[in-house]
Short mmCIF file of C-alpha atoms and ligand atoms in Angstrom, two decimals:
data_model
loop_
_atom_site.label_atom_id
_atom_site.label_comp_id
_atom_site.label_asym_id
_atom_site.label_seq_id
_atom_site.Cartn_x
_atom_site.Cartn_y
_atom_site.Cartn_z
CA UNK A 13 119.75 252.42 -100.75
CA UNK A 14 121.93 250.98 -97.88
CA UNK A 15 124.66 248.47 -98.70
CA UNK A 16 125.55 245.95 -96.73
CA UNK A 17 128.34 243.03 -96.05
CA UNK A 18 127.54 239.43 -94.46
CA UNK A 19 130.13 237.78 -93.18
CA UNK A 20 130.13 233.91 -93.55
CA UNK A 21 127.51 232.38 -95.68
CA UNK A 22 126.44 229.28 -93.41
CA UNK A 23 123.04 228.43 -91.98
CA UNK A 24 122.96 232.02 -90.47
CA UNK A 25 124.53 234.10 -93.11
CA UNK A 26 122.40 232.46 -96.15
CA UNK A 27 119.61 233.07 -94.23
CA UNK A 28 119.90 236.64 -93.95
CA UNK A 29 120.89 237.32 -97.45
CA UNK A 30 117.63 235.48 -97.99
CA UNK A 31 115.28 237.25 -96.09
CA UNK A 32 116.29 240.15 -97.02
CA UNK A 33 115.58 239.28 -100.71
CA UNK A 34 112.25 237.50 -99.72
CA UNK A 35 111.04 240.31 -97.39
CA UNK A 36 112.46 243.15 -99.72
CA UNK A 37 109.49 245.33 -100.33
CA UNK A 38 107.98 244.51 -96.51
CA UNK A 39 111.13 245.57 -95.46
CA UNK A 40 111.26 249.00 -97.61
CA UNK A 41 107.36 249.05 -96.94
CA UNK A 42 107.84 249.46 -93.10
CA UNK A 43 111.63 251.33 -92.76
CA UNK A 44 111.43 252.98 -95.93
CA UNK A 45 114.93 251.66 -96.46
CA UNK A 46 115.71 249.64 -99.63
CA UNK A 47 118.80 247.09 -98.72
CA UNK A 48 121.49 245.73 -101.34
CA UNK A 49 123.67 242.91 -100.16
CA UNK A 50 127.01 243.81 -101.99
CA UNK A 51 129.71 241.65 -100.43
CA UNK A 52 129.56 238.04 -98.78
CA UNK A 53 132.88 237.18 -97.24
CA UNK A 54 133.03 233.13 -97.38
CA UNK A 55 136.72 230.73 -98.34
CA UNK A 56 134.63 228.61 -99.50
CA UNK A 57 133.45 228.75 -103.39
CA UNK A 58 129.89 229.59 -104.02
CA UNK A 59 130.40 231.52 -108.13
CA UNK A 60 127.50 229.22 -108.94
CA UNK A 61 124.69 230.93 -106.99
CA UNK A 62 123.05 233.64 -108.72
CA UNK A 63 124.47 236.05 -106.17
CA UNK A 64 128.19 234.55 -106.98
CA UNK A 65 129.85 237.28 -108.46
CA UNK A 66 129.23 238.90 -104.87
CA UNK A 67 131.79 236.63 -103.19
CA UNK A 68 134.96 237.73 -101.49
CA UNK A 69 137.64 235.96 -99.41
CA UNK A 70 139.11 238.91 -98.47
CA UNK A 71 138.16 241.08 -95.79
CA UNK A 72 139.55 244.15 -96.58
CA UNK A 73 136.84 244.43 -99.64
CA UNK A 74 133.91 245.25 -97.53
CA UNK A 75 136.22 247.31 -94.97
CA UNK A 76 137.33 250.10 -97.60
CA UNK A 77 134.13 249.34 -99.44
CA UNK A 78 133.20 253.33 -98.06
CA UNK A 79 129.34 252.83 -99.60
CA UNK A 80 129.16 249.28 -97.12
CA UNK A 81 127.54 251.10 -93.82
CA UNK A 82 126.31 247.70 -92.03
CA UNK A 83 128.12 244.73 -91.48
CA UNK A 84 126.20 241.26 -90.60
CA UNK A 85 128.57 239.03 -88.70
CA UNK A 86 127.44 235.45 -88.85
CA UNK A 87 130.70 233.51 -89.36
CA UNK A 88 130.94 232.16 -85.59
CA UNK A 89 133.81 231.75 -83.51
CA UNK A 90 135.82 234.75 -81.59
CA UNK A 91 138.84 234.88 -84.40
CA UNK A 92 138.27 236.11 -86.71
CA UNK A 93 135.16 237.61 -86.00
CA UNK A 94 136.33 239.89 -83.60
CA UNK A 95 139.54 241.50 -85.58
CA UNK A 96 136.65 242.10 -88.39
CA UNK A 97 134.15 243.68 -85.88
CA UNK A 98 136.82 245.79 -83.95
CA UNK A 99 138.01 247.00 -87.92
CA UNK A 100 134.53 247.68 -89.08
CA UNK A 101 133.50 249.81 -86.08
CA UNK A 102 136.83 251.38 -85.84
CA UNK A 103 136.23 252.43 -89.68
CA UNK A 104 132.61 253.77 -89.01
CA UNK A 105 130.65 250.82 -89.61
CA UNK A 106 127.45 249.13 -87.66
CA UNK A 107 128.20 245.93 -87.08
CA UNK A 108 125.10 243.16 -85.95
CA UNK A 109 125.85 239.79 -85.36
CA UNK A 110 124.16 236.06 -83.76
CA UNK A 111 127.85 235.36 -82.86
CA UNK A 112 126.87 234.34 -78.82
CA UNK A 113 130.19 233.73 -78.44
CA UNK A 114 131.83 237.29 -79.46
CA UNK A 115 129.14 238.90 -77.51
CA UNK A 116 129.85 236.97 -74.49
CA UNK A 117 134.26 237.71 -74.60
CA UNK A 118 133.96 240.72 -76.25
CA UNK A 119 130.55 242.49 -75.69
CA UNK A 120 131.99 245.26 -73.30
CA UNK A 121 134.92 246.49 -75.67
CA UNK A 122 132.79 246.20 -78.79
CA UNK A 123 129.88 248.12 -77.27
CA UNK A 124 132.25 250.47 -76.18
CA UNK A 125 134.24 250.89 -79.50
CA UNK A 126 130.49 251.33 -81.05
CA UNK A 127 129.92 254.26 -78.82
CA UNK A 128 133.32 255.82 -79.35
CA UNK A 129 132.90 255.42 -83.25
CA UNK A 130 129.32 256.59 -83.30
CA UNK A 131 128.36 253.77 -84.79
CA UNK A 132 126.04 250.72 -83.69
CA UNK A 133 127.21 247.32 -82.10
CA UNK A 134 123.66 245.28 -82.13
CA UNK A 135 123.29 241.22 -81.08
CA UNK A 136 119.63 240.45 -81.07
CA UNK A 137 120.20 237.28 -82.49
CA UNK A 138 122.67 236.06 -80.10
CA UNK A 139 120.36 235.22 -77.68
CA UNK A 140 117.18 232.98 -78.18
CA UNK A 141 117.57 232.96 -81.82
CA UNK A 142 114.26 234.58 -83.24
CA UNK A 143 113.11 235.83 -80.13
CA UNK A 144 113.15 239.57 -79.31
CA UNK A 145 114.28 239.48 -75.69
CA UNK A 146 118.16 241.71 -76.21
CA UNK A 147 115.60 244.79 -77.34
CA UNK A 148 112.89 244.44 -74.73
CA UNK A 149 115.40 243.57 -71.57
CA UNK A 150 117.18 247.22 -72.71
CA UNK A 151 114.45 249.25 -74.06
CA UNK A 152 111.34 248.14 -72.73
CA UNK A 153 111.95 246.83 -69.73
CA UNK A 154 114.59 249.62 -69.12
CA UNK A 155 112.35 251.57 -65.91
CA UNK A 156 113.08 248.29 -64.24
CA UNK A 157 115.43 247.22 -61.48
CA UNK A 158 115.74 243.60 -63.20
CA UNK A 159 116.82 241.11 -60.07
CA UNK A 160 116.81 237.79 -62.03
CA UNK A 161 116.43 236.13 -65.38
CA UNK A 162 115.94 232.65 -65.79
CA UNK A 163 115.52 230.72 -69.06
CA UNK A 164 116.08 227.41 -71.44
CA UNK A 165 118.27 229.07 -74.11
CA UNK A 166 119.76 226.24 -76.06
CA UNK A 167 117.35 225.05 -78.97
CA UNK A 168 119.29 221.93 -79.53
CA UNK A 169 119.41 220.59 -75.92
CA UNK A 170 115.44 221.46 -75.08
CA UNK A 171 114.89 219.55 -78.58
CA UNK A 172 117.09 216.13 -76.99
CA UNK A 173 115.46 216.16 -73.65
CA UNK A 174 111.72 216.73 -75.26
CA UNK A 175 112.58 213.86 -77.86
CA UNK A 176 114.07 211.70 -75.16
CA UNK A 177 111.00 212.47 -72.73
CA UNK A 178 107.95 212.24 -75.39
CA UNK A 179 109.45 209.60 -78.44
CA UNK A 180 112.23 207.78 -75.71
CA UNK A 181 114.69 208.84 -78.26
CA UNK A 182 118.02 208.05 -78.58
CA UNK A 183 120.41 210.51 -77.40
CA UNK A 184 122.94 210.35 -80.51
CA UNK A 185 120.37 210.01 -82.63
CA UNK A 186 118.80 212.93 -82.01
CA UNK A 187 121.66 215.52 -81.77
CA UNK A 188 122.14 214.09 -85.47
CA UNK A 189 118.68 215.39 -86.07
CA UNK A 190 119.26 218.81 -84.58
CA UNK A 191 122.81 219.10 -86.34
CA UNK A 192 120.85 218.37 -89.65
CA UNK A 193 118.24 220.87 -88.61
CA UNK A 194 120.81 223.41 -88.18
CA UNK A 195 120.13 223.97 -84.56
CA UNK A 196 123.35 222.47 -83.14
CA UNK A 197 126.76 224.08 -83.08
CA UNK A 198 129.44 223.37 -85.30
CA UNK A 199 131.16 221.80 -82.33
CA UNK A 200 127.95 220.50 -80.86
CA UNK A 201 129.81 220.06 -77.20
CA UNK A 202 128.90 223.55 -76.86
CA UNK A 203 125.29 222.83 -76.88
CA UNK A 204 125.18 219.33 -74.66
CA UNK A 205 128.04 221.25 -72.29
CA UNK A 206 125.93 223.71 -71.68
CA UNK A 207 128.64 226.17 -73.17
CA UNK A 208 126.09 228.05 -75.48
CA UNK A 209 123.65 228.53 -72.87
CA UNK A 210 126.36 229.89 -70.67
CA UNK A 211 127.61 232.52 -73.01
CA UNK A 212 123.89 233.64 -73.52
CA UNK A 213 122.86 234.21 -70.11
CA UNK A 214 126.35 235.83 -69.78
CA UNK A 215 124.88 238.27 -72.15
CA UNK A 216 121.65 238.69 -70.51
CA UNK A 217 123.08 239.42 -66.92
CA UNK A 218 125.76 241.63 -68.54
CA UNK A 219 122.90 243.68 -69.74
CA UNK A 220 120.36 243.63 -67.10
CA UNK A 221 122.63 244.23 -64.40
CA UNK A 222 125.39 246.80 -66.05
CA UNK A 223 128.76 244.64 -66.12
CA UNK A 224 130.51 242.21 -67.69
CA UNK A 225 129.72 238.83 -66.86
CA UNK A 226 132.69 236.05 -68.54
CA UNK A 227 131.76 232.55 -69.25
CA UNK A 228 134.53 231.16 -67.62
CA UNK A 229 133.64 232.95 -63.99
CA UNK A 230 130.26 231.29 -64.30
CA UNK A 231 129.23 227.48 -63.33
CA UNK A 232 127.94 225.39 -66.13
CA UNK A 233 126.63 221.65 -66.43
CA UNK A 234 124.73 220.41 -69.06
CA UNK A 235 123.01 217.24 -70.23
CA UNK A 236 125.48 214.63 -70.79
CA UNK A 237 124.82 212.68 -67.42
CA UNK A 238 120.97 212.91 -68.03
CA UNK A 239 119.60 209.31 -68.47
CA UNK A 240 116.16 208.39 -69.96
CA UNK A 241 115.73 207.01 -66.25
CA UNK A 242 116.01 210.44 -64.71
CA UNK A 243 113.32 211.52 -67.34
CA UNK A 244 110.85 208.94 -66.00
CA UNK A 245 111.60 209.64 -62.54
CA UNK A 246 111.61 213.17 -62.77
CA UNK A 247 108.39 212.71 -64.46
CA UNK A 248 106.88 210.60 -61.57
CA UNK A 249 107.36 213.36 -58.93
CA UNK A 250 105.70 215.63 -61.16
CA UNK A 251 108.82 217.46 -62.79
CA UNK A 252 110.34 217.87 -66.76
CA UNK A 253 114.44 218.27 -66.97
CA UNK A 254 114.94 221.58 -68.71
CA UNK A 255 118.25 222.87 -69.33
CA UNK A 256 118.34 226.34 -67.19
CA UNK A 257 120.30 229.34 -67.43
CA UNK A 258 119.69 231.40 -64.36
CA UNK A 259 120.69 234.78 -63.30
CA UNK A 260 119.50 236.73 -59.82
CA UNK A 261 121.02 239.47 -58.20
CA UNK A 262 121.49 238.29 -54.34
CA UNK A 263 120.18 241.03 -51.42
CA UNK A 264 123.71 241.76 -50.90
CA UNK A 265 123.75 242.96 -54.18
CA UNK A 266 126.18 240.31 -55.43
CA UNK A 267 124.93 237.92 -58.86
CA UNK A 268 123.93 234.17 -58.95
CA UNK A 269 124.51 232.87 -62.18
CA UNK A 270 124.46 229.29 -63.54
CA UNK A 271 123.92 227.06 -66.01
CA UNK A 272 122.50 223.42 -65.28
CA UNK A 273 119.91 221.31 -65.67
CA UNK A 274 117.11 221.77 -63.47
CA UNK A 275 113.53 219.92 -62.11
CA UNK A 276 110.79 222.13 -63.53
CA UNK A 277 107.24 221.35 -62.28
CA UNK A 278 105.02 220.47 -65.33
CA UNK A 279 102.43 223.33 -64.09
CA UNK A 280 105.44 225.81 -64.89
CA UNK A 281 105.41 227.80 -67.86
CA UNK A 282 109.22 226.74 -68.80
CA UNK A 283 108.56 223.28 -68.25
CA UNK A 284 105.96 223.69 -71.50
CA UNK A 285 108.25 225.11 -73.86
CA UNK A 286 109.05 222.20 -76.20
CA UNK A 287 111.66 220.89 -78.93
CA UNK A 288 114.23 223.83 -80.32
CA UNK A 289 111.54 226.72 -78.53
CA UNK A 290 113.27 228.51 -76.21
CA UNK A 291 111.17 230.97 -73.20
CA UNK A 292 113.10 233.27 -71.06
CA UNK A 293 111.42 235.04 -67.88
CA UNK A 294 112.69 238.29 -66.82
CA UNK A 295 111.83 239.45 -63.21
CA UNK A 296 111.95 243.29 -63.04
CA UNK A 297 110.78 245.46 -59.97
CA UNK A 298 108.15 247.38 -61.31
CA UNK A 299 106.15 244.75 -64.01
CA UNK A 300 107.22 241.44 -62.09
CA UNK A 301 107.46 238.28 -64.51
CA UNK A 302 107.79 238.63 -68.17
CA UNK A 303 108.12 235.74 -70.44
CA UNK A 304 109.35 235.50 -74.01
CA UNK A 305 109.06 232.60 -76.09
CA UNK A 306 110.09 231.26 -79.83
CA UNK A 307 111.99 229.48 -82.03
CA UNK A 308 115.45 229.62 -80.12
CA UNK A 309 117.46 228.25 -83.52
CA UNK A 310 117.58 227.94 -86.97
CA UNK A 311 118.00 229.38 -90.52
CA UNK A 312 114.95 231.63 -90.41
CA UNK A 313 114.15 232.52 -86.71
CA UNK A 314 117.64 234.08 -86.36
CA UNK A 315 117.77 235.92 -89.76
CA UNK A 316 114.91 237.69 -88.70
CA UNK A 317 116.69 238.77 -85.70
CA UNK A 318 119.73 239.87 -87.23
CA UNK A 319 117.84 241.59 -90.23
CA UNK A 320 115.36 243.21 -87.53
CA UNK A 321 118.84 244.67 -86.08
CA UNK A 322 120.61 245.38 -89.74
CA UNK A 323 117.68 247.42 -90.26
CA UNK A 324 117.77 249.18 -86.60
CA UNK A 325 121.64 249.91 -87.60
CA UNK A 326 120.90 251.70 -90.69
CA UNK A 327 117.44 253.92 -89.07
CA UNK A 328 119.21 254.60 -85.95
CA UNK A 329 122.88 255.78 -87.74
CA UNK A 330 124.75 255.15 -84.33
CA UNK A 331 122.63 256.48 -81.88
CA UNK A 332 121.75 253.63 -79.65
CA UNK A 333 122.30 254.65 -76.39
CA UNK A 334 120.66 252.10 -73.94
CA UNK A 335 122.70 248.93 -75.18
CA UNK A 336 125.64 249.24 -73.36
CA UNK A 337 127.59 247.38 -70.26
CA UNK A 338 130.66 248.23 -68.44
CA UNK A 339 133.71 245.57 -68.11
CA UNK A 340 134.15 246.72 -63.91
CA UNK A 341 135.14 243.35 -62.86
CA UNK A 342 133.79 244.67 -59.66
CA UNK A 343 131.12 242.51 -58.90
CA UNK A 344 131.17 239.27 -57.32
CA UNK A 345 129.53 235.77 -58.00
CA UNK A 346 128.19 233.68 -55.53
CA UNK A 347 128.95 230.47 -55.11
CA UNK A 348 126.14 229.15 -56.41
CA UNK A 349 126.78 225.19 -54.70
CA UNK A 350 126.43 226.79 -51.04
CA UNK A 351 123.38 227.60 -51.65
CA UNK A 352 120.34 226.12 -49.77
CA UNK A 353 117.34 224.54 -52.04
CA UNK A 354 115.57 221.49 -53.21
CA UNK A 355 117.74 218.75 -55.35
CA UNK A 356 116.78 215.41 -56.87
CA UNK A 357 119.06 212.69 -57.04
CA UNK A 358 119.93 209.50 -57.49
CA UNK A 359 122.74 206.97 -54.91
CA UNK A 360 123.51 203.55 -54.64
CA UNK A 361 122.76 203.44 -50.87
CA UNK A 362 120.44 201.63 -49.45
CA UNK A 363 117.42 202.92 -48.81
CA UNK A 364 118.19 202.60 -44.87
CA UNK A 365 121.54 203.99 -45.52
CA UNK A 366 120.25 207.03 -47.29
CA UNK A 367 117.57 207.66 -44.71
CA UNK A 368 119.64 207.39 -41.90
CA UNK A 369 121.55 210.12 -43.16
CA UNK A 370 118.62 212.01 -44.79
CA UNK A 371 115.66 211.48 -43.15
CA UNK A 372 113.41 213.96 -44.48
CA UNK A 373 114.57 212.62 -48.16
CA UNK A 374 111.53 211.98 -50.04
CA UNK A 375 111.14 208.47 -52.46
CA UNK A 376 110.52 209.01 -56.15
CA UNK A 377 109.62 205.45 -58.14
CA UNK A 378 108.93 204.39 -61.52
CA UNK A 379 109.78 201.28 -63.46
CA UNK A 380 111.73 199.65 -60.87
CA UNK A 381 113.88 202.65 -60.65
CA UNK A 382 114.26 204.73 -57.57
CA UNK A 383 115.33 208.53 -57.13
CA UNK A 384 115.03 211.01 -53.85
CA UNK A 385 114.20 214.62 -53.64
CA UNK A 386 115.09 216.50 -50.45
CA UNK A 387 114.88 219.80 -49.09
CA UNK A 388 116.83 223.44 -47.49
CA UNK A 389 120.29 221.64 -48.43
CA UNK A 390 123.41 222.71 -50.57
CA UNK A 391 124.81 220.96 -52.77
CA UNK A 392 128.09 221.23 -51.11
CA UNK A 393 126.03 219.27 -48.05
CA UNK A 394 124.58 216.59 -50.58
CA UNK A 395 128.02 215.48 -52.05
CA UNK A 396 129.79 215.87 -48.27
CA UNK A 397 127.22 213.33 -46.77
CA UNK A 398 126.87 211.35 -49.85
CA UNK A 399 130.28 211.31 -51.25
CA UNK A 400 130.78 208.19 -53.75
CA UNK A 401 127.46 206.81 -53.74
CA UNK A 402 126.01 210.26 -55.64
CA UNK A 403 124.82 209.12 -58.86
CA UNK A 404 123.45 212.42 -59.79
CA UNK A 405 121.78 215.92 -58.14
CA UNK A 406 119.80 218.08 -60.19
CA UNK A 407 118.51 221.37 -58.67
CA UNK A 408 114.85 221.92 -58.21
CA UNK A 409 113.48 224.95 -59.69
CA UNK A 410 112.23 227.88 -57.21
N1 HSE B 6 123.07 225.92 -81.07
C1 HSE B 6 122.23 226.97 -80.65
C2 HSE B 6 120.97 226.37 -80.02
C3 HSE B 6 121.87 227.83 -81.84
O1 HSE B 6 120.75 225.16 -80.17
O2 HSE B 6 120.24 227.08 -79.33
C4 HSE B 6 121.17 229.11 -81.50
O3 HSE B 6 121.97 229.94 -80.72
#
């Protein structure tokens, strides 16, 4: 029998105990490990569940707990998730977690304290929510030079822009739904900022390409400006607005990475993936594209990544020795609006005006509305010759 804490007993957290009730004997069937859930730290007051008596509020009665071995970290938030995973590996214990945001500050030091300790630090469910793509981009994948990664990654944005493209949906309205689906963050800026997204293709790159990549270093839009007009004329040309993460290593060796949201033509895989799915490609040198696709949020789809990775903790007994990243602070970003490509957007020029500047600058129409996509510019170049009259540039996907 292997005991085990969870750590906040939200939409995450309740899931997991859950599943591991629900999926007891499939669990013991396949591992041949029976689990017991023995403490659930939560403030809040939950002695009416049937699991009650379980409750803690205090910390330090799952970390000198010595039969507790795993810890499941699903409270969100770096403090104080971080003090509790730096304490639990420090004292010998696995830790997993869906915390995004830990992984993304932290990853480096708690990977590293894992390794010192012996112990495991695992995060499948941090990125893409039910979707195994931590495991494959590390283990599988790991013969591979991977040179870029590119993927929608946020459940509850990909579920707005579908509703707003295929039910003309109101934006509030339907962030409501996704909070009440459990997709959105508990501060949901994070999701329509682009934040979340950010912090998971942080992880990504920091894993594929051996260093720490911070949040803060890395350029991040997200959906705010998007009107249901740049749906329809996005649609016209031929293209969906998806919400990208992106990741490529240059020639020079240095990193592109970016958050924003991008044209995807509707013959693309990614510009298919619909509602909270979310479908990540990974580009390595030896098996070219890979794509991996799922439920990218909720109760379920990321308990079953976080149980897949309580039970990895307890098989493997610390001895994971591909996840791992260093924190060199040696590499260097690109700046990502220098670079040359294709952009949509929409002025209030004239249409004279804008071709006199731009005359290669194709016309996109649809009800009444006009937009223009142009080609082998920067961004830098489209706000210089545009200046005040840029309504809005979206990147075109390449
Ligand atoms: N808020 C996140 C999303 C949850 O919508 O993708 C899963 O990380």
């Amino acid at each position: 029998m292997v005991q085990i804490a969870v750590l906040g007993y939200g939409v995450v957290g309740s899931g997991v105990v859950e599943l591991l009730q629900k999926n007891r004997e499939e669990i013991k069937k396949k591992s041949g490990i029976c689990f017991s859930v023995k403490r659930i730290l939560d403030l809040r007051d939950f002695s009416h569940l049937p699991c009650g008596d379980r409750f803690t509020k205090d910390f330090s009665d799952i970390l000198e707990d010595e039969e507790i071995t795993v810890i499941a970290e699903a409270m969100g938030g770096i403090s104080p998730a971080y003090e509790f995973a730096k304490k639990a590996l420090m004292a010998g214990k696995s830790v997993v977690t869906s915390n995004k945001e830990l992984v993304a500050a932290k990853g480096a030091e708690l990977l590293h304290l894992a390794r010192e300790n012996q112990v495991n630090f695992l995060f499948e469910a941090s990125v893409g929510g039910g979707i195994p793509v931590i495991h494959p981009l590390y283990q599988c994948l790991s013969a591979n030079r991977v040179d870029r990664i590119a993927g929608i990654l946020n459940g509850t944005t990909n579920y707005i822009l579908t509703k707003m493209e295929t039910e003309k949906a109101d934006y509030g309205e339907t962030l409501k739904r996704a909070q009440e689906l459990g997709y959105a963050e508990r501060d949901p800026s994070a999701d329509v900022d682009g934040h979340d997204a950010c912090r998971k293709i942080c992880i990504l790159a920091s894993l594929a390409f051996g260093n720490h990549i911070y949040p803060e270093t890395v350029y991040t839009e997200g959906i705010r400006d998007i009107t249901s007009d740049d749906i329809l004329l996005a649609g016209a040309a031929g293209y969906r607005i998806k919400l990208l993460g992106s990741a490529a290593l240059t020639e020079s060796g240095d990193m592109d990475v970016s958050v924003r949201p991008t044209l995807v033509s509707k013959a693309h895989l990614l510009a298919n993936i619909s509602d909270v799915f979310n479908g990540i490609m990974i580009h390595g040198d030896a098996v070219g594209e890979t794509l991996f696709y799922g439920r990218g949020a909720g109760k379920e789809a990321t308990a079953s990544a976080v149980v897949s990775d309580i039970i990895e903790a307890a098989s493997r007994n610390g001895n994971c020795p591909f996840v791992y990243w260093e924190d060199r602070k040696d590499h260097r970003l690109v700046d990502g609006s220098a670079q040359k490509g294709s952009f949509y957007f929409r002025t209030d020029l004239s249409e004279d005006a804008l071709l006199s500047v731009f005359p290669d600058a194709k016309k996109v129409c649809a009800d009444g509305k006009t937009a223009w996509i142009i080609s082998s510019i920067s961004e830098k170049e489209l706000r210089e010759k545009t200046k005040e009259h840029l309504l809005i540039s979206l990147k075109l996907f390449s």
